[in-house]
Coordinates of C-alpha atoms in Angstrom, one line a residue:
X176 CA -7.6 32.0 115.1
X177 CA -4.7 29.7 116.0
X178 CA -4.8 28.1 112.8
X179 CA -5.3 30.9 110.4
X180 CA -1.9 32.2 111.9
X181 CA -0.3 29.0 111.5
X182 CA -1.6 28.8 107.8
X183 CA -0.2 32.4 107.3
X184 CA 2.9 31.2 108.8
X185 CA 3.3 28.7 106.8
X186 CA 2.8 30.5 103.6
X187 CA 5.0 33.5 104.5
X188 CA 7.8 30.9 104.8
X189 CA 7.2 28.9 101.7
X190 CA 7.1 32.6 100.5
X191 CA 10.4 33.8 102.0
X192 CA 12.0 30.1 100.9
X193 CA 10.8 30.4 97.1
X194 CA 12.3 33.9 97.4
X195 CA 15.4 33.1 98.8
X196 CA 15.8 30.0 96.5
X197 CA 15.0 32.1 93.2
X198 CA 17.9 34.9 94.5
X199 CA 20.0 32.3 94.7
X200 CA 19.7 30.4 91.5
X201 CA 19.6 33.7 89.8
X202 CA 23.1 34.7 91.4
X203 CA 24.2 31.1 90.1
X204 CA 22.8 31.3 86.5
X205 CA 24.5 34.7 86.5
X206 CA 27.8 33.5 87.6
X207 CA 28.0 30.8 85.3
X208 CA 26.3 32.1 81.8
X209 CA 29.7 33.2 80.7
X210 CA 31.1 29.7 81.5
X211 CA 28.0 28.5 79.5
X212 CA 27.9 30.1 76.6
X213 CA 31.6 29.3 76.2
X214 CA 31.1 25.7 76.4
X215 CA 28.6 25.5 74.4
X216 CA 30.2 27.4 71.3
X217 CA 33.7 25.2 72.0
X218 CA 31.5 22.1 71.9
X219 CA 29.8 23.3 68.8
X220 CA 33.1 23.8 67.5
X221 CA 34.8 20.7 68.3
X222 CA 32.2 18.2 66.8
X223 CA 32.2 19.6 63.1
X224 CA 33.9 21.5 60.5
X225 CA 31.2 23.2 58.5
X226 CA 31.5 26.3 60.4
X227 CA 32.5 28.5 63.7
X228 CA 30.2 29.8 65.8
X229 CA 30.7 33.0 68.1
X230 CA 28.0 33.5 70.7
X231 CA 27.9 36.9 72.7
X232 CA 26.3 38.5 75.5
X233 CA 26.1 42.4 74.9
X234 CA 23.8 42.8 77.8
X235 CA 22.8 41.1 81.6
X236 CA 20.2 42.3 83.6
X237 CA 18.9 40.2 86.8
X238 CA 15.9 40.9 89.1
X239 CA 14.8 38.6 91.5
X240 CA 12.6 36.3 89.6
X241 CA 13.7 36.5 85.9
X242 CA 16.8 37.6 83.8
X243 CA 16.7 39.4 80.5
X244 CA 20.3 38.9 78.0
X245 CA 20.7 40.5 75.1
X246 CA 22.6 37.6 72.7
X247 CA 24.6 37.6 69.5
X248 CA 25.2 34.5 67.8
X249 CA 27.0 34.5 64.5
X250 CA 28.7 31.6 62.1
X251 CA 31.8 31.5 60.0
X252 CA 32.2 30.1 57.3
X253 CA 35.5 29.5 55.6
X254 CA 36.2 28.9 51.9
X255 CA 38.9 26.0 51.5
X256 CA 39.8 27.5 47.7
X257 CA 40.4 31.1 49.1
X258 CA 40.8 30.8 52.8
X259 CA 37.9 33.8 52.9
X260 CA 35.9 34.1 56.0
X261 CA 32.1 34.3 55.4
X262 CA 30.1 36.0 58.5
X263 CA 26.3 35.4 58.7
X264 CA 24.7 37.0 61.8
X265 CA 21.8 34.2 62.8
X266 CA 20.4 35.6 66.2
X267 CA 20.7 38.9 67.5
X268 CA 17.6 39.5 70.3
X269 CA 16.8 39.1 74.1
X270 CA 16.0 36.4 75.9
X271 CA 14.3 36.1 79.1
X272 CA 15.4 33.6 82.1
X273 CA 13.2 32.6 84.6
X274 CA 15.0 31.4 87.9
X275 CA 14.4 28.4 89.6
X276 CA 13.4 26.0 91.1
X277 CA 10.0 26.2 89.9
X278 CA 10.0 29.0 87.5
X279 CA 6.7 30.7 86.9
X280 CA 6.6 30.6 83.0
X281 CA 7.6 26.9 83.2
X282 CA 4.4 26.4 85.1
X283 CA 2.6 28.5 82.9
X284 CA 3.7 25.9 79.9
X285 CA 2.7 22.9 82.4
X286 CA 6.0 21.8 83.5
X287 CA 6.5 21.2 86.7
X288 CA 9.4 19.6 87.6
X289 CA 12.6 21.6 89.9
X290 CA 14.6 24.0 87.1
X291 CA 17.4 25.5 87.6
X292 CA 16.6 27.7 84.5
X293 CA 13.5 28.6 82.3
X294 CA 13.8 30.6 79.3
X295 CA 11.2 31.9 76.7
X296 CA 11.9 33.8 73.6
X297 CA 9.6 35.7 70.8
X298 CA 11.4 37.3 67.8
X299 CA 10.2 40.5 67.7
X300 CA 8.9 42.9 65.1
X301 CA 12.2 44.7 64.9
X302 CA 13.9 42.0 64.1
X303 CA 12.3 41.0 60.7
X304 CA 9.1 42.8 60.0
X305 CA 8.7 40.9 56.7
X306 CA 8.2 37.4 58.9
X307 CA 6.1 39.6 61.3
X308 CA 3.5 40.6 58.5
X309 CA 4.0 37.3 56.8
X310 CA 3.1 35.5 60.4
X311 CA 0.2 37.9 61.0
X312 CA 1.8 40.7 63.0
X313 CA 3.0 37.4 65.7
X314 CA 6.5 36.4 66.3
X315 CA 7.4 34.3 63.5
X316 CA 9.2 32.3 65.9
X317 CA 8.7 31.7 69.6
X318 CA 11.1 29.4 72.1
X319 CA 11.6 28.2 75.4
X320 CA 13.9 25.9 76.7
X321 CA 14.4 24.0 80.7
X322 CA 18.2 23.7 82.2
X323 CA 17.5 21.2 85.1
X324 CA 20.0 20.8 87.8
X325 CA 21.7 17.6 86.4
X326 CA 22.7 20.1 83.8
X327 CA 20.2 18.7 81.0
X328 CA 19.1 21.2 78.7
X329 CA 15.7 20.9 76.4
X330 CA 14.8 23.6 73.9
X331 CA 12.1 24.0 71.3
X332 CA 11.5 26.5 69.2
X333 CA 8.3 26.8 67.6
X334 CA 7.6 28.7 63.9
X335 CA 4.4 30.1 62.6
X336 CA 2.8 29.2 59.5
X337 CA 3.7 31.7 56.7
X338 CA 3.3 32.0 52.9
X339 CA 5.6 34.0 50.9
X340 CA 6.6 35.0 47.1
X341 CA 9.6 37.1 45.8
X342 CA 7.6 40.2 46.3
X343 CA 7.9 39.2 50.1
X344 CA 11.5 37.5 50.3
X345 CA 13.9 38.6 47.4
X346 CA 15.5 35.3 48.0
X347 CA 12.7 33.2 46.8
X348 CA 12.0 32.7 42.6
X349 CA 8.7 31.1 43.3
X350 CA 6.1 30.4 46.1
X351 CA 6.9 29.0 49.6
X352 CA 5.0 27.7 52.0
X353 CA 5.8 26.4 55.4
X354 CA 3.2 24.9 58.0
X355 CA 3.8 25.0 61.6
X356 CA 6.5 23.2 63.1
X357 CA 9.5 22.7 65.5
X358 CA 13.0 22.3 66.3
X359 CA 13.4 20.4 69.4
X360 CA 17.4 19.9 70.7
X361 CA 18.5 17.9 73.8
X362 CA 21.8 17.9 75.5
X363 CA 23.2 16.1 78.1
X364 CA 25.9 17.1 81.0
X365 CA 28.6 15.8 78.6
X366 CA 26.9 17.8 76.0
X367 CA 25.5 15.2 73.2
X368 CA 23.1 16.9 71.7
X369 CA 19.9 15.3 70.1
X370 CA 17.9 16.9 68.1
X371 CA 14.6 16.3 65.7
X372 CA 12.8 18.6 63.5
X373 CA 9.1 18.5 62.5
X374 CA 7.0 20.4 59.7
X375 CA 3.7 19.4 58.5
X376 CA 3.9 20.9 55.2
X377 CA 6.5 22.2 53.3
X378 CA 6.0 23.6 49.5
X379 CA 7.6 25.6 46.9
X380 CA 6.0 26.3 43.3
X381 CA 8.3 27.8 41.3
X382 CA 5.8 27.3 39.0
X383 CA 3.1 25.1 37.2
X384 CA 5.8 22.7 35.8
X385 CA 8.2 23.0 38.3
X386 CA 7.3 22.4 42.0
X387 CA 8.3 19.9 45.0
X388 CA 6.1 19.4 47.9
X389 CA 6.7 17.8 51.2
X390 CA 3.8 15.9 54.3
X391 CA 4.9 15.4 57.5
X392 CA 8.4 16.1 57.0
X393 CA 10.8 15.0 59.8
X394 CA 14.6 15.4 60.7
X395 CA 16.8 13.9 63.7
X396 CA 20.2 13.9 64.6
X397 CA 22.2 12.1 66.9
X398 CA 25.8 11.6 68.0
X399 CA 27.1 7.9 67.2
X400 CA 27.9 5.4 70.2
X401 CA 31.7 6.0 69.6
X402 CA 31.0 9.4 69.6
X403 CA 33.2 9.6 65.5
X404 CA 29.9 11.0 63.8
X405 CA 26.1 11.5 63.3
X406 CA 23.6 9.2 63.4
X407 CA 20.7 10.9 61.3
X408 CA 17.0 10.3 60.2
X409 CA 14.8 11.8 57.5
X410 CA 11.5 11.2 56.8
X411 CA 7.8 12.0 54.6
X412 CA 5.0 10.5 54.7
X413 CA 4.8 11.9 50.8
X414 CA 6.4 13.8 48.8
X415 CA 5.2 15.2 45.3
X416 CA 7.2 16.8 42.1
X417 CA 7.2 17.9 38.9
X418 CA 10.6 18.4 37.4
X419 CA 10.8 19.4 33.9
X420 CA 14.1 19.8 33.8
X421 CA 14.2 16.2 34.2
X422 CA 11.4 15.3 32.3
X423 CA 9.2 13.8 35.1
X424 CA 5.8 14.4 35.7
X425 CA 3.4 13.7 38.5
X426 CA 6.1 12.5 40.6
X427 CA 4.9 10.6 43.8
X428 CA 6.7 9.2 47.1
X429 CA 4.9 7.7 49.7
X430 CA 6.9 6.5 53.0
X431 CA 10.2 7.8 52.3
X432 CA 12.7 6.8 55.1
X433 CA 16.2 7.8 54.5
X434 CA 18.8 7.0 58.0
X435 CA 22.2 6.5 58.3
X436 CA 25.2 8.3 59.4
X437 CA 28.3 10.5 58.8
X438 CA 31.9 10.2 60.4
X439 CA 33.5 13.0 61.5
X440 CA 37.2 12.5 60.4
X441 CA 39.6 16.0 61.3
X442 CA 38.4 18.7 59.0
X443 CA 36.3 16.4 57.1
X444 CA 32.4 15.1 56.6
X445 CA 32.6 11.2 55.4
X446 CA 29.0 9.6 54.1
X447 CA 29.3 6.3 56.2
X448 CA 25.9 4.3 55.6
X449 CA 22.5 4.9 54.5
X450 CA 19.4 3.0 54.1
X451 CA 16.7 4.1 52.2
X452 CA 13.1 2.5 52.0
X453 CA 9.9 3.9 50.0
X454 CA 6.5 2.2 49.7
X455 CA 5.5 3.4 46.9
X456 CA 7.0 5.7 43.9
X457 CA 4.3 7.2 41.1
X458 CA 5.5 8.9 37.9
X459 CA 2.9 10.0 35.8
X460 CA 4.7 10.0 32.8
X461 CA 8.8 11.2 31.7
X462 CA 8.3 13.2 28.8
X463 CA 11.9 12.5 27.3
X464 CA 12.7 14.2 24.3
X465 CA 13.0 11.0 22.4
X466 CA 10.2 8.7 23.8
X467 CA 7.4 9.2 26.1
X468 CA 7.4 6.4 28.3
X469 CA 3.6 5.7 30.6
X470 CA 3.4 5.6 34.2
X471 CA 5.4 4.0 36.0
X472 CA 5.0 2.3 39.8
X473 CA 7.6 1.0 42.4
X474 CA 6.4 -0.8 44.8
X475 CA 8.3 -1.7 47.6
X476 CA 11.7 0.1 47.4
X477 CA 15.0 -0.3 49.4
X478 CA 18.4 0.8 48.9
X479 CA 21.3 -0.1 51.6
X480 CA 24.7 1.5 51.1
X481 CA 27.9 1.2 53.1
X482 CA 30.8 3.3 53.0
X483 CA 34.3 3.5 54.6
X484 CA 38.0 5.0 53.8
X485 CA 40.8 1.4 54.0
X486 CA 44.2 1.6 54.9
X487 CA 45.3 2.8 52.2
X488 CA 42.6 6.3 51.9
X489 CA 40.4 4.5 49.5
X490 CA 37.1 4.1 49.4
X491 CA 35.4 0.2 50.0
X492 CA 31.8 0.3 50.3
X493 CA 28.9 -2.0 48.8
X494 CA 24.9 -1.1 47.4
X495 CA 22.1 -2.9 47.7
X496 CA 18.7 -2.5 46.2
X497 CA 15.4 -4.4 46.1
X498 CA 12.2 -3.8 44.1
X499 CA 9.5 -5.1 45.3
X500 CA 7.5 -4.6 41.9
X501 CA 7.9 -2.4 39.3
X502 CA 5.0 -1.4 36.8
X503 CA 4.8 0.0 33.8
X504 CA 1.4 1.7 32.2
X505 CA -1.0 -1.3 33.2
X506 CA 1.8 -4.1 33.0
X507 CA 3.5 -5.1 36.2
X508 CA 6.9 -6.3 35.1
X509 CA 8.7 -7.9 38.1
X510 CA 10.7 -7.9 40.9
X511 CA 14.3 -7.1 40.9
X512 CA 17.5 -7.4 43.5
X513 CA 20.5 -5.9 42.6
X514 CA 24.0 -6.4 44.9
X515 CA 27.4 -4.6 44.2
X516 CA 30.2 -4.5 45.9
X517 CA 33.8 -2.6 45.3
X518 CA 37.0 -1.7 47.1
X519 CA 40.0 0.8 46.2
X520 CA 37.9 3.6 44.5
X521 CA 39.6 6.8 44.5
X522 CA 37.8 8.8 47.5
X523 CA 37.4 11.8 45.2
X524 CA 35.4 9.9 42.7
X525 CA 33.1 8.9 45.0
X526 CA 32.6 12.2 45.9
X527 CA 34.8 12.2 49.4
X528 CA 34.5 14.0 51.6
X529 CA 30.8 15.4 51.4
X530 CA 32.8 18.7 53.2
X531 CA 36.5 19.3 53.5
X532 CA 37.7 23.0 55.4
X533 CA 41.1 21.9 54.4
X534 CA 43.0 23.9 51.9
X535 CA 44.0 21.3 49.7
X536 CA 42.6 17.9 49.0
X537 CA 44.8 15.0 50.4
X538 CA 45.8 12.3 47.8
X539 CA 44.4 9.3 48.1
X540 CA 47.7 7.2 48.2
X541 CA 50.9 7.1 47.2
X542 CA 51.2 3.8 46.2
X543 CA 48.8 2.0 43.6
X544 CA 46.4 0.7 44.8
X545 CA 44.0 -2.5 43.1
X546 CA 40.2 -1.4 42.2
X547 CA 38.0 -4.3 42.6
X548 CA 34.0 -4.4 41.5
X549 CA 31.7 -7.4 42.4
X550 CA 28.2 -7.7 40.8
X551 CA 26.8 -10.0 43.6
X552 CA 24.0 -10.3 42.1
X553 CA 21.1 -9.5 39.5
X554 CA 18.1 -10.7 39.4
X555 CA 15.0 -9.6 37.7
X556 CA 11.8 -12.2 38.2
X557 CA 8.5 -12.3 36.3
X558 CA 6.1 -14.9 35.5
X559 CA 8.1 -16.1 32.8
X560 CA 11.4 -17.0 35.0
X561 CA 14.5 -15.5 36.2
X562 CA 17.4 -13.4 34.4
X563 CA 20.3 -13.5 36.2
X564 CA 24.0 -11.7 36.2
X565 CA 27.0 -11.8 38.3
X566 CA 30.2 -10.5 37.5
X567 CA 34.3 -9.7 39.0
X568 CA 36.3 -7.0 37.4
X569 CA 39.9 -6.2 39.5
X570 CA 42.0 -3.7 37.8
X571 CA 45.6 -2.7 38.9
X572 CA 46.0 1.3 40.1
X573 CA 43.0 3.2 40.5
X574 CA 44.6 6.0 40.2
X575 CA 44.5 5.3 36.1
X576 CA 40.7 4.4 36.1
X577 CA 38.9 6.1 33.5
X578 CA 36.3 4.8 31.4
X579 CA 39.0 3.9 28.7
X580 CA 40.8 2.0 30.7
X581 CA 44.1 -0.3 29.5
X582 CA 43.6 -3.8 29.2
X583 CA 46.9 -3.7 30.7
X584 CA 45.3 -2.5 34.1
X585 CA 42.9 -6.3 33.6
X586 CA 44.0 -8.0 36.6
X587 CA 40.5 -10.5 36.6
X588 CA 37.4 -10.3 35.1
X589 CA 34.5 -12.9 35.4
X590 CA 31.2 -12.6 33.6
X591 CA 28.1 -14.7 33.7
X592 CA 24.6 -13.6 32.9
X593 CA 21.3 -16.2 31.7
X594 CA 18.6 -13.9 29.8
X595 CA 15.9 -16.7 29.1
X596 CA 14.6 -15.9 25.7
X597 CA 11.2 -16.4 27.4
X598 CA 11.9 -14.1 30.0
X599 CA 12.9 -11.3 27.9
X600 CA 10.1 -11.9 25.6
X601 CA 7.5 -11.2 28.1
X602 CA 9.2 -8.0 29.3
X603 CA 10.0 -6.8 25.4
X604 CA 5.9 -7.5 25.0
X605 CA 5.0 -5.3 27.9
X606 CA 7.1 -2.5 26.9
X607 CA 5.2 -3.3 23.5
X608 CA 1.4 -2.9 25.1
X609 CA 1.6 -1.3 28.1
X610 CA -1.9 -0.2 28.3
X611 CA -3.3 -3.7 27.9
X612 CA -4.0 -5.5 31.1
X613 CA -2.5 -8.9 29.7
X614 CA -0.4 -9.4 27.1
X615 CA -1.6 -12.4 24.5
X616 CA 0.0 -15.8 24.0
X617 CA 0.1 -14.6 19.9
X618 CA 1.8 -11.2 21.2
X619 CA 4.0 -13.3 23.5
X620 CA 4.9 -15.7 20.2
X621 CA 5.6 -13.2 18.3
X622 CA 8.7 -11.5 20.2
X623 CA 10.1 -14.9 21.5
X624 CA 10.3 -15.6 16.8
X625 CA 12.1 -12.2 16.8
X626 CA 14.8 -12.7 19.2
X627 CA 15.4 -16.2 17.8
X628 CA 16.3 -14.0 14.4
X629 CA 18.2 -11.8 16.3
X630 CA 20.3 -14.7 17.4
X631 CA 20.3 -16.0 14.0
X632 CA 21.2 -12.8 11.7
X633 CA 23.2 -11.1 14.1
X634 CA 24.8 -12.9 17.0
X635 CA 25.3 -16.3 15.7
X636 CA 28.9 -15.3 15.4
X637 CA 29.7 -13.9 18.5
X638 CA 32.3 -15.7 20.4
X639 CA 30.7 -14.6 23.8
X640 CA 27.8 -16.1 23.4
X641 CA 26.2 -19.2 23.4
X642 CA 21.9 -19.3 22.8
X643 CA 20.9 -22.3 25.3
X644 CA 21.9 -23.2 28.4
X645 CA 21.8 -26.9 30.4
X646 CA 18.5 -27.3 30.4
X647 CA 17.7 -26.6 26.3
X648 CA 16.4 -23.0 27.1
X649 CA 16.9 -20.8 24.7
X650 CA 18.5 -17.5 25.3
X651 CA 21.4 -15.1 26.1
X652 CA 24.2 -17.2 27.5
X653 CA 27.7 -16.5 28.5
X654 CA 30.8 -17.4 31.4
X655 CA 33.7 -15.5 30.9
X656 CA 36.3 -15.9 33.4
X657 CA 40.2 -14.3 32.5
X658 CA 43.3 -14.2 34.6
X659 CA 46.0 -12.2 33.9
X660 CA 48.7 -15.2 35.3
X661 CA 46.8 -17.8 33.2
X662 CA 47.6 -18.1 29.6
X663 CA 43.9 -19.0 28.6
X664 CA 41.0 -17.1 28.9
X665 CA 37.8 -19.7 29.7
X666 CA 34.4 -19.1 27.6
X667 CA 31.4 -21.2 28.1
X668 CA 34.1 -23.6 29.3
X669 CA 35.9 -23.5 26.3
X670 CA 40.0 -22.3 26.6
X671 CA 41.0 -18.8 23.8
X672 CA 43.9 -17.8 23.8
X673 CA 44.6 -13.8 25.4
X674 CA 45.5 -12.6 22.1
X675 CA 42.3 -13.7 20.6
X676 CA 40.2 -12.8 23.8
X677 CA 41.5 -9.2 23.6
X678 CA 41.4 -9.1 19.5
X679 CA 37.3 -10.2 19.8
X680 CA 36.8 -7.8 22.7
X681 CA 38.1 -4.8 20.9
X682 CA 35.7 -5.1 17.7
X683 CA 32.6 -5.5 20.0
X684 CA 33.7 -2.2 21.9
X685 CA 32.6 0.9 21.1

């Protein structure tokens, strides 16, 4: 008997404890929502430019376990042409909070570690009864979220699978459909916020030519170090097309991996590096409206790109790509590596900046300022050998850069390429019979006599070129290397005058 009225004891004042704790973290989430939900939409504000955010509380009801809020949250956009303010109401529902430190509906979900704060949302039928039909008369989306009390936050929000036409979403000119997935963000006490998104499938059909559809689709985000950007990830494990506007068919990705990030510089969104890597790219066949060209396979894919504004509010950046194999029909044609480099573009050429909220567009600089292009390298291997290009161009004021460009700009330009007649051949005799498995030594011959013509009839003349290089190969040859401050202009190690040079260059330019 003495026992069972210790137990009940006990329990009464674990009872009264849990009571008085949940009372008191309710009073405390209370007195501090306001506070919250300002921080949050300053810090949303503070770290980009796309848009304001305004989040609300119209209503505040607290019992002794839970609250229920009523909240508004609704973005801004501004038009730099017009200065206009665009208003899009995103969220306009309850919420429930559960008080801590062990909230019931965070047990319920199998968390069990101390809360301050639980919350769970549903969007209800009210809110859009075309996702609730679409969704199977269920909230279309459903959320719940943990505030510990080191102030970190974790929500997800959860969406059903739907399928939907025009005659369901005006919006839409085809078919749509999204598998279930979710939208998980994390914040610290200094509020970083990470977050990743995660669909399974994601399609649209606008119709049988035109149609893009996506496998295990994922998205994160994350500040920088330095705290200047976004550090970002995307991801598929495959993603299908057909394009006809483009003239591709039967378009296949496996493995895409696109990361990198973006700097956040005053009102403006700056692309600082991205590196992209595939596995494996399919294309049926490209139905151009002069050739129709086989399939086509890349194997092996990668494509590295660096960006970032100079002293003088240019661009300097460099590309790199690599293919591990490229094939064409049934003829695998090579490996290739290509490495550029190039310093002093005009931002807005390059398409800076991505996003801009200022009214008018900075210029660049007011001085001139050099443009300078390095081909690092080009390679293309195949069984046959290697061709190979490097080049320099540095032109003065990039401000005049256009594709006519004076050859008073020419500050330096270097050129040196080797296309192996041999080399080429094989390639010009897999283009030839792509749907052969091999090509013949008699097909091979036959090319390798045709560009020897070529050289004879028409490029015998040309004062670029010369047809074999140190080793007796024959082929495509040339090293051009001109400095404005020198009086000669070396080709193939031979000294022209500039005069002659420029006189050459302008009957072999279009």
């Amino acid at each position: 008997m003495k026992k069972s009225r210790l137990a009940l004891g006990i329990v009464t004042l674990l009872s009264l404890g849990y009571i008085s704790a949940s009372w008191y973290t309710g009073n405390v989430i209370e007195k501090n929502f306001d506070h919250l939900l300002q921080e949050t939409t300053q810090k949303i504000n503070d770290n980009q430019h796309l848009f304001s955010i305004e989040i609300s509380k119209n209503h505040y009801e607290r019992s002794l376990f839970s609250t229920t809020s009523h909240l508004t949250v609704t973005l801004t956009f501004i038009d730099p042409n017009n200065a206009k303010e665009h208003h899009q109401k995103i969220f306009d529902d309850n919420i429930s909070i559960y008080h801590g430190p062990f909230p019931i509906a965070a047990l319920a979900k199998g968390s069990f570690t101390p809360k301050m704060a639980w919350f769970e949302y549903e969007m209800e039928e009210q809110t859009s009864p075309i996702l609730w039909k679409l969704s199977g008369n269920k909230p279309f989306i459903t959320a719940h979220g943990g505030l510990s009390y080191g102030n970190y936050l974790t929500v997800k929000l959860m969406n059903k699978a739907i399928s939907a036409t025009k005659s369901e979403l005006d919006a839409l000119e085809g078919k749509l459909d999204i598998s279930e997935g979710d939208f998980i963000v994390e914040a610290n006490p200094k509020q970083t916020f990470v977050s990743t998104a995660k669909f399974d499938k994601l399609n649209y059909m606008l119709n049988n030519n035109n149609y893009i559809s996506l496998d295990s689709f994922n998205i994160s985000t994350a500040p920088t170090p330095d705290g200047s950007g976004v550090n970002y990830k995307i991801s598929a494990e495959k993603i299908q097309a057909n394009i006809l506007e483009y003239y591709i068919s039967g378009l296949e990705i496996q493995n895409f991996e696109n990361n990198g990030n973006y700097t956040l510089n005053n009102k403006d969104i700056l692309p600082a590096n991205s590196k992209t890597s595939i596995d494996k790219i399919k294309i049926n066949s490209t139905n151009l409206p002069f050739i129709k060209l086989p399939a086509v396979e890349i194997d092996n894919l990668s494509i590295t790109q660096d960006n970032y504004l100079n002293s003088q509010n240019s661009i300097n950046g460099l590309i790199n790509t690599n293919i591990g194999s490229l094939s064409m029909g049934k003829q695998n044609l090579g490996a290739g590596v290509l490495s550029l480099n190039y310093e002093g573009i005009e931002k807005t050429f390059m398409g800076y900046p991505i996003f801009s909220s200022s009214e008018k567009e900075e210029s660049a600089t007011n001085s001139p300022v050099d443009f300078k292009f390095s081909l690092d390298n080009f390679n293309w291997h195949n069984d046959e050998g290697d061709i190979q290009a490097k080049a320099y161009i540095e032109l003065l004021d990039n401000k005049k850069l256009t594709l006519n460009t004076d050859f008073n700009q020419l500050k330096t330009f270097k050129l040196k390429f080797d296309v192996p007649f041999k080399v080429l051949a094989r390639l010009l005799t897999q283009f030839q019979y792509y749907s052969d498995e091999n090509i013949s030594p008699e097909e091979f011959k036959k090319t390798y006599r045709n560009l020897t013509l070529m050289e004879i009839i028409f490029l015998r003349k040309n004062p670029f070129l010369v047809f074999s290089n140190n080793d007796n190969d024959k082929g495509f040859y040339t090293d051009i290397d001109y400095d404005q401050n020198r009086e000669e202009v070396l080709i193939n190690g031979k000294e022209i005058s500039k005069h002659d040079f420029f006189n050459n260059l302008n009957k072999r330019l279009p």
